Short mmCIF file of C-alpha atoms and ligand atoms in Angstrom, two decimals:
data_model
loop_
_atom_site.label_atom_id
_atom_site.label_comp_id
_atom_site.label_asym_id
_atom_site.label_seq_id
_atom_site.Cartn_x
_atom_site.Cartn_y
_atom_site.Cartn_z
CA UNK A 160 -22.21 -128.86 -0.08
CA UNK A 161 -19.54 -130.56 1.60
CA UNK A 162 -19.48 -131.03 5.31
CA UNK A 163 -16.88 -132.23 8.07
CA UNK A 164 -17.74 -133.19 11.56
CA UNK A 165 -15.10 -132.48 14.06
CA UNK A 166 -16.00 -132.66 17.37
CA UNK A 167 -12.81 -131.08 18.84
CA UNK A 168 -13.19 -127.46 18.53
CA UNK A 169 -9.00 -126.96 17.54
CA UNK A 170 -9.59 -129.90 14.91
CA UNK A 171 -12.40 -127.81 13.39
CA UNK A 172 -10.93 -124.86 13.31
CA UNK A 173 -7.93 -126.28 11.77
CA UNK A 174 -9.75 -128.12 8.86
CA UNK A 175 -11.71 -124.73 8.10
CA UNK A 176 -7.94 -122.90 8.04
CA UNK A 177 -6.97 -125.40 5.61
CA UNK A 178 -10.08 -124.57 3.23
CA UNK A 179 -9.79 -121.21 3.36
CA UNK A 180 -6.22 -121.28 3.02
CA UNK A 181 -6.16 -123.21 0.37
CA UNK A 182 -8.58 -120.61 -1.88
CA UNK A 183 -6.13 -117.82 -0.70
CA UNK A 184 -2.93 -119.82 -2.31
CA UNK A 185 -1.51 -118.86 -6.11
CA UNK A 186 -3.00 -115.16 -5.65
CA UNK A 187 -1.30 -112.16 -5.41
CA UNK A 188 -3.29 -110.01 -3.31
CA UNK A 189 -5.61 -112.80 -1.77
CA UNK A 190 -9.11 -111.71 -0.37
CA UNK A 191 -10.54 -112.86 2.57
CA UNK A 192 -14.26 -112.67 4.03
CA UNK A 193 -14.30 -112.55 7.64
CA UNK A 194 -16.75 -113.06 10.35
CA UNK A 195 -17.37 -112.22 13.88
CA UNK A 196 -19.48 -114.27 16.38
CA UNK A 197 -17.58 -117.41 18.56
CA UNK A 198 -17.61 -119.96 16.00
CA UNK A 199 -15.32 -119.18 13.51
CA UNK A 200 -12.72 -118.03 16.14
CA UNK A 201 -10.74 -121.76 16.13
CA UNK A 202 -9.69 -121.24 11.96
CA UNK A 203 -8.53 -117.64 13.19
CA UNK A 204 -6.18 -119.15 15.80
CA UNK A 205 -5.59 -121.83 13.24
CA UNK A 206 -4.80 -119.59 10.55
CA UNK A 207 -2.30 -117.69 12.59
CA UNK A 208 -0.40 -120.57 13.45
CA UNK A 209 0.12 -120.79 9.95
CA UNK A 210 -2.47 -123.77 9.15
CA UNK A 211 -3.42 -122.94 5.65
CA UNK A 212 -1.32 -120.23 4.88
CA UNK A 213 1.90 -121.51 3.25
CA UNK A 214 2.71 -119.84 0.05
CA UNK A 215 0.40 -116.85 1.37
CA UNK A 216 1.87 -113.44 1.54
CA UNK A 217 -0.36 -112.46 4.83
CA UNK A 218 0.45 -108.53 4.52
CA UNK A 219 -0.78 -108.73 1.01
CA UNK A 220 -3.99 -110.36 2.13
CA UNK A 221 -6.96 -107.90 1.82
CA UNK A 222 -9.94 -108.97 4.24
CA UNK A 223 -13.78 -107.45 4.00
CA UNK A 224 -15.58 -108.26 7.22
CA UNK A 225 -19.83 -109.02 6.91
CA UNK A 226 -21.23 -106.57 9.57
CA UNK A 227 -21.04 -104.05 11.78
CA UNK A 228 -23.86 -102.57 14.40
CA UNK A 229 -25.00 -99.47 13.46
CA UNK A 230 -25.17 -96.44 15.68
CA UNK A 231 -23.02 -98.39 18.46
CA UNK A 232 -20.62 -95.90 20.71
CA UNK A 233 -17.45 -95.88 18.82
CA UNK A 234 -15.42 -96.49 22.12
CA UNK A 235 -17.31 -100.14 22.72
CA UNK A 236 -15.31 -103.49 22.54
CA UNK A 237 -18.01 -104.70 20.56
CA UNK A 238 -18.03 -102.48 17.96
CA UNK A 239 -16.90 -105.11 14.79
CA UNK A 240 -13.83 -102.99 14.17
CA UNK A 241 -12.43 -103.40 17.31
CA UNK A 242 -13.65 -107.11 17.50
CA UNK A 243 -12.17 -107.95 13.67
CA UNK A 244 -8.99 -105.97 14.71
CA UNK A 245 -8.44 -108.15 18.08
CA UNK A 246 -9.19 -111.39 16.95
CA UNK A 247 -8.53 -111.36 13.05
CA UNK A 248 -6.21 -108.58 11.84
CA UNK A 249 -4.08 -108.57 15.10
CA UNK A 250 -3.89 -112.41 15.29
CA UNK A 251 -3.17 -113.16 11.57
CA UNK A 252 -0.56 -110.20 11.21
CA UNK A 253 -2.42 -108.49 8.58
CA UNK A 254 -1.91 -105.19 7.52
CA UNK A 255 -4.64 -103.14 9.01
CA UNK A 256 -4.79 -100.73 6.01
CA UNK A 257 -6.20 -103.61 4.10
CA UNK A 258 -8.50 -104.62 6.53
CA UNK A 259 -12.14 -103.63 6.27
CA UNK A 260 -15.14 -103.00 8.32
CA UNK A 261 -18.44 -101.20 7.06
CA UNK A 262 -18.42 -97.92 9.32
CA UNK A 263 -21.53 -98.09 11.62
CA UNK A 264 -21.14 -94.24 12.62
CA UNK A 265 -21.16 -93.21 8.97
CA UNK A 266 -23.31 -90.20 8.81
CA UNK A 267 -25.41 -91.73 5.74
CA UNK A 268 -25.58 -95.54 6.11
CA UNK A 269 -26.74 -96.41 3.12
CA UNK A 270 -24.12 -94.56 1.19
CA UNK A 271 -21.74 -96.11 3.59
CA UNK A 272 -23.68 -99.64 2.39
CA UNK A 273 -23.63 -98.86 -0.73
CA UNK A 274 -20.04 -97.53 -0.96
CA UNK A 275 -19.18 -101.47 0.98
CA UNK A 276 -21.03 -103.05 -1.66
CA UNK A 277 -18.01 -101.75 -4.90
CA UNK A 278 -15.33 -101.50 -2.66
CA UNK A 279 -16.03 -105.40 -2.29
CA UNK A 280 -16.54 -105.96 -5.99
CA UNK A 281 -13.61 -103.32 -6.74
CA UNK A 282 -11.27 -105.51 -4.95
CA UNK A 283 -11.96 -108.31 -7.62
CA UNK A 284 -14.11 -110.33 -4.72
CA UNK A 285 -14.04 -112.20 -1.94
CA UNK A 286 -11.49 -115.55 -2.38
CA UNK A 287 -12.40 -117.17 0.90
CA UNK A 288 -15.39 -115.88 3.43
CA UNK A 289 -15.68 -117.65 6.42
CA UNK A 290 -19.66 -117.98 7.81
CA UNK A 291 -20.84 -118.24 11.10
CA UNK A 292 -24.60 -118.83 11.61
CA UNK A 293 -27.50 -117.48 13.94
CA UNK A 294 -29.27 -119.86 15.34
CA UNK A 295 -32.65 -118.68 13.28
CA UNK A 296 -30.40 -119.23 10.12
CA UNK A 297 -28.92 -115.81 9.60
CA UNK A 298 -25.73 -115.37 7.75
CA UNK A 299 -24.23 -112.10 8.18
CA UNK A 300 -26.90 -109.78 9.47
CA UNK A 301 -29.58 -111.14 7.17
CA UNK A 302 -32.03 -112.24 9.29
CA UNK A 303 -35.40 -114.60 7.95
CA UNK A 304 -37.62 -112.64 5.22
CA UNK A 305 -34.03 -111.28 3.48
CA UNK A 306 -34.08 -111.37 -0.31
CA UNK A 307 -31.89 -113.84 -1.35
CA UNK A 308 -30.13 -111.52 -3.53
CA UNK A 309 -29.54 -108.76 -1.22
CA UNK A 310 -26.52 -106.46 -1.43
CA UNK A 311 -24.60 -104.65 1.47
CA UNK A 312 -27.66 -102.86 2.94
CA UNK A 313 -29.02 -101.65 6.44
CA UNK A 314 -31.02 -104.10 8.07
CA UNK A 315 -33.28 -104.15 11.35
CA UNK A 316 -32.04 -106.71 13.50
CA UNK A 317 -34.31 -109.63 14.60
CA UNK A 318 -35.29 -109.78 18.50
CA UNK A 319 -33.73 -113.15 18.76
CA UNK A 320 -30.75 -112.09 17.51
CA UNK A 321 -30.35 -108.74 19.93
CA UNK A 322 -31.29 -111.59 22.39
CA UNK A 323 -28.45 -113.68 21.43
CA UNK A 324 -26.08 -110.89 21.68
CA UNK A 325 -27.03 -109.20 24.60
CA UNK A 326 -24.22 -111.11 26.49
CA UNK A 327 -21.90 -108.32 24.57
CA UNK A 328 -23.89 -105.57 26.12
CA UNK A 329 -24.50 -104.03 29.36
CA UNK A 330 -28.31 -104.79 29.14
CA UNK A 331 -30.49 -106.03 26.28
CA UNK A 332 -31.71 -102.88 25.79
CA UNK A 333 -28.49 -101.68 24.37
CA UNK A 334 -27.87 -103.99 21.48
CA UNK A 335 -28.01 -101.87 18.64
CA UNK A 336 -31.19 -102.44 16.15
CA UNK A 337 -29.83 -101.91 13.28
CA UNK A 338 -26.51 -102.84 11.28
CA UNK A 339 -24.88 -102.97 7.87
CA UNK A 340 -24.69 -106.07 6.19
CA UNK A 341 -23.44 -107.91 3.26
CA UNK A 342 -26.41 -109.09 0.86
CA UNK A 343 -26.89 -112.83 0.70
CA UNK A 344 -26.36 -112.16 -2.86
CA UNK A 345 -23.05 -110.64 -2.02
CA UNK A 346 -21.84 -113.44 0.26
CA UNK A 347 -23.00 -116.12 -2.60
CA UNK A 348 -20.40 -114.16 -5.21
CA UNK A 349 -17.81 -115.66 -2.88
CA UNK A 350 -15.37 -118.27 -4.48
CA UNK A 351 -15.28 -120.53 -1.54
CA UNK A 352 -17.59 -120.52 1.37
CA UNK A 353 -16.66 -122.51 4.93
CA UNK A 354 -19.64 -122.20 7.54
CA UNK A 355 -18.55 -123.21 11.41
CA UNK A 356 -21.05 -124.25 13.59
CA UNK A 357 -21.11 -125.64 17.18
CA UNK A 358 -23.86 -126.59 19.49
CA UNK A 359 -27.10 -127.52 20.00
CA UNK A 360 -29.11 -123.77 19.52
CA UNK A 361 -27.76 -124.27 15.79
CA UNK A 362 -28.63 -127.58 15.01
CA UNK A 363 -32.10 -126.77 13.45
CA UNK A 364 -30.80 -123.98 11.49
CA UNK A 365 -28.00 -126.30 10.07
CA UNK A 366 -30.71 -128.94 9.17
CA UNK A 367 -32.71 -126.19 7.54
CA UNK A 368 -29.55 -125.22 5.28
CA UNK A 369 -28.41 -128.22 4.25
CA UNK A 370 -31.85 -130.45 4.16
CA UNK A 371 -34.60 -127.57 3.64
CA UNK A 372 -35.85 -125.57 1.01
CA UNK A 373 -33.89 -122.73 -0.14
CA UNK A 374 -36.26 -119.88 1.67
CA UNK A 375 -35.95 -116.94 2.79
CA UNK A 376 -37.10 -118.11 6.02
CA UNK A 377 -33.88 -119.77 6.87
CA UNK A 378 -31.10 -117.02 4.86
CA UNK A 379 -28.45 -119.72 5.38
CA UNK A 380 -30.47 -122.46 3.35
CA UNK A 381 -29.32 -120.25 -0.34
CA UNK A 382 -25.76 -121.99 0.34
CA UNK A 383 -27.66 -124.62 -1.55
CA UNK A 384 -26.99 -122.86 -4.18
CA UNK A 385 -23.38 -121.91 -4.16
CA UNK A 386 -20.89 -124.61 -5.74
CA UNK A 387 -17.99 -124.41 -3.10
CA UNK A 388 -19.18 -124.47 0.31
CA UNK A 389 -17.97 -126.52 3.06
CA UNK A 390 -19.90 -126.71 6.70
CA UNK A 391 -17.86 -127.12 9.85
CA UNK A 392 -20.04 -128.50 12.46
CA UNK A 393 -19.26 -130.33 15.54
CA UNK A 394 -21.84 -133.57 17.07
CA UNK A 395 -24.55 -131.28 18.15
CA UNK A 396 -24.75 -128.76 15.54
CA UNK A 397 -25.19 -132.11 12.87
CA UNK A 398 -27.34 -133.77 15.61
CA UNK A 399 -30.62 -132.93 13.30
CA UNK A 400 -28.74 -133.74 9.71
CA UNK A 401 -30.13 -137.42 8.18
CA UNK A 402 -28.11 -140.38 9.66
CA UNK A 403 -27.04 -140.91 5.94
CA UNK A 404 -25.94 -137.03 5.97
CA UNK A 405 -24.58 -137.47 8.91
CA UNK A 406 -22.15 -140.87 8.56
CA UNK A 407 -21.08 -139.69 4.99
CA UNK A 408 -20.11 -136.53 6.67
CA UNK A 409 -18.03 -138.29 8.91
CA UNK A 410 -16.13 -140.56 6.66
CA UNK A 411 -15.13 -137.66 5.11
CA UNK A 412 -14.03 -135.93 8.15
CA UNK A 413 -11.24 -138.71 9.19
CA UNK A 414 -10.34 -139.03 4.89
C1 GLP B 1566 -23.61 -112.47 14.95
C2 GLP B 1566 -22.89 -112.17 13.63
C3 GLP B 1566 -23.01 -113.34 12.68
C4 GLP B 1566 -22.64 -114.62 13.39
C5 GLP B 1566 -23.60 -114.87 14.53
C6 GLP B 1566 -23.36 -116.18 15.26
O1 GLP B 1566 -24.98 -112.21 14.88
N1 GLP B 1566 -23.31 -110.99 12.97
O2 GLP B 1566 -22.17 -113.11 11.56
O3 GLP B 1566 -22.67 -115.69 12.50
O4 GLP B 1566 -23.44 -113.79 15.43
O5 GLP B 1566 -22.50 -116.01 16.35
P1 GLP B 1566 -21.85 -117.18 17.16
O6 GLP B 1566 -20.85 -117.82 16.25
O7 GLP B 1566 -21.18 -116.54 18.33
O8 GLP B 1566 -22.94 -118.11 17.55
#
């Protein structure tokens, strides 16, 4: 696990560009994993001022996003379509055929789970997925107690995390429960992994994935076991990390 400290939030999100980028060079029809949430917003404004991206043919790229509420109203800004269209496929210039978003109004969800789950592994894979993490550990929508080698499934989203995202939503009440996920086990079959992470709510949760056990208590701690993963964190999201963790981390952020 490699990780980079970058305190300015345009720094980060240019070094996680680069990363990602880089995985996405020397293939023809390049696929990228893509996340909502705030944090990995800097590498999408990186990425579309080009950071990362030379030699990539961006209308070729295909892109898979994690998640998507289930049962939300169609119309609503929040709905991960709308919010992966805004800020990724808009952004980036991709080519919004080749963009995709499990369909939270799908009459059958777990078909529609399912049906994510090959169209991911029919593409050839993911090349590049960018992570963002919940505060209790979650990556994707797989909240504590997920199998570590879960598939694209529906899940029942933990109260913390409709807590978290009630800012999106009228009231609290009105976060959806439930949502279709990728699996842990599908977001490990990644090539390359980058995780951003800001602040102090995630700095326990970061600790836990890079110091703990790998438990299904803390989803994000299985990165442990992936070979190519690189964390993004700024000062307070590595405040918890081992001084050693932490000093080693930045050397190799100014290399
Ligand atoms: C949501 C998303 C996650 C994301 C998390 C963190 O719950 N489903 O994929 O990692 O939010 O969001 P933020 O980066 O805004 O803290």
């Amino acid at each position: 696990m490699r990780i980079l400290i970058c305190d300015d939030p345009r720094e980060a999100g240019e070094a996680g560009a680069a990363r990602i980028g880089a995985a996405l060079q020397a293939r023809d029809e390049p696929v990228l994993g893509v996340a909502t949430g705030s944090s990995p917003l800097p590498v999408y404004r990186a990425l579309a001022e080009g950071v990362g991206l030379a030699g990539v043919d961006v209308r070729a790229v295909r892109a898979f996003a994690l998640d998507e509420y289930v049962g939300i109203d169609p119309a609503h800004p929040e709905r991960y379509a709308h919010v992966v269209r805004r800020e990724v496929t808009d952004r980036l210039g991709l080519d919004p055929s080749r963009v995709h978003v499990p369909d939270g109004t799908a009459a059958d969800p777990d078909a529609e789970a399912a049906r994510y789950e090959a169209a991911i592994r029919d593409a050839g894979g993911v090349d590049a997925q960018i992570l963002g993490l919940g505060a209790n550990g979650h990556i994707g929508f797989n909240e504590p107690g997920s199998a570590l080698d879960s598939r694209t499934r529906v899940v029942t989203l933990a109260p913390q995390t409709r807590a978290a995202n009630a800012r999106f939503f009228a009231g609290p009440e009105l976060v959806p429960t439930t949502a279709i996920t990728q699996g842990i086990g599908t977001i490990l079959r990644a090539r390359r992994i980058v995780l951003m992470a800001r602040g102090s709510a995630k700095a326990e949760a970061v600790r836990a994935v890079v110091e703990g056990e790998v438990s299904t208590a803390w989803p994000g701690s299985a990165l442990q076991r992936h070979p190519d993963v690189t964390l993004v964190l700024d000062d307070e999201a590595a405040s918890l990390l081992a001084r050693a963790v932490r000093r080693r981390a930045l050397e190799s952020s100014r290399a």
